[in-house]
Amino acid sequence: MTTEDLSGMGPLVARLGRAGQRLRQADRARPWVLDTAVVFLVFLLFCLPDLLHAVGVIGGDGDGPRHSRVAFTQLPVAGMLALQAGLVLPLMWRRRAPAVALSAVTAVFVLQWALGAALRADVALFVALYSLALHGRLRHLPWACGVTAGALSLVAARVSTAVSVWDALFFLLSTATAALALGLVIRIRRAQLAGLRDRATRLEIERDQRGRLAVAAERARVAREMHDIVGHNLSVIITLADAGAYATAAAPERGKEALHLIGDTGRQALSELRRVLGVLREADGAPDEPELSPQPGLTDIDALCEGVRAAGLEVVYRTAGDIDALDSGVQLTVYRIVQEALTNTLKHAGAGAHANLAIVVEDTRLTITVQDSGPPTPAGRPRTANEEGHGLVGMRERAALFGGHVSANPAGAGWTVRADLDLTPQDGAR
């Protein structure tokens, strides 16, 4: 068969597949239609010829089962119809009650051969055995095989005058085995297809669940980024605006400098917002796509401290250990924790306060410590331990990504924030 022949069979196979699917759907809606069709087909192919012989419509010199060296009993038409009905009608229940159908067909089959009659409708025994293998319970198969073998042995003994018993048994048992094997093969194939469909359904459900979890995780990540960007820069802008308002009357130059710093801080916040929101926008090939910049790292902490110092918070920043060897994920986490801690210090301690920032790397541990002196005037006070906001929750979530934790406790008139991160590579990253 050539490639052109195989390619031409594609539409035919597709049409046959669609036709088979429609037939299965129709059978599920009206199962009695197929059962009736099977009974009618068996009657048409195997019962009707014997009836026509019996009434003399077809001559007696045909090749029917009566024309052999075996003397079969000539049944009246009424008796033949009764036996044929007993053999064929139980096939109506071959799918709903296959064991009952096989038992009824076998009983009539044994009765018929005990009377010495031979009917073409005996094929119903093999149809019932096939149906039991396909639709019945597997524990019924051993006794069904034994009963069928016994019934077929009766046939082999009856025709022994014309055919060797062993030849007859070989032919009859081979036919029964073929019917049994066909039913089991189709049953196994259907079970495999059902398993594949179930697996495909479960995979679709898992895919949808993974998609929803990924969306939720991305929303949480974006929410943390937005909180860090907006919260920090707005705190700096508010502090600069308050300082500029006080300085306008006494030193206009200081007020003008505060306005410039507010503008720079606002532009920086806008740039970071565009970066965060730009990655959420679907790429449509537009010429005005946002420019993406790298995520902040430890090298950007100096600029962060400068911005906070411009708002009036004195920051002393020191590092220890090999911080340059940290990967980008750890550096982003450290930057955001420091950013949030300094923002809280600026918000609650205010301008004129002092803060010490230390980042220390020792072996597989990284420690971040931010300690402030508290508000410079007695009117201010540090927060109490139960006044945790979303910023502290966000810091803890970021630290938890690296097996760490964050603590925030009062220290004298000020506040101390300490974060410990585990730099040991996870199993999935090795």
CSV table of C-alpha atoms in Angstrom, one decimal, residues 79 91 226 266 277 284 314:
chain,number,residue,atom,x,y,z
A,79,GLY,CA,-41.6,-27.1,17.9
A,91,LEU,CA,-30.2,-12.5,23.6
A,226,MET,CA,3.2,47.0,44.4
A,266,GLY,CA,7.9,60.1,41.8
A,277,LEU,CA,2.6,46.3,35.2
A,284,ASP,CA,0.7,42.5,21.2
A,314,GLU,CA,20.1,59.1,58.7
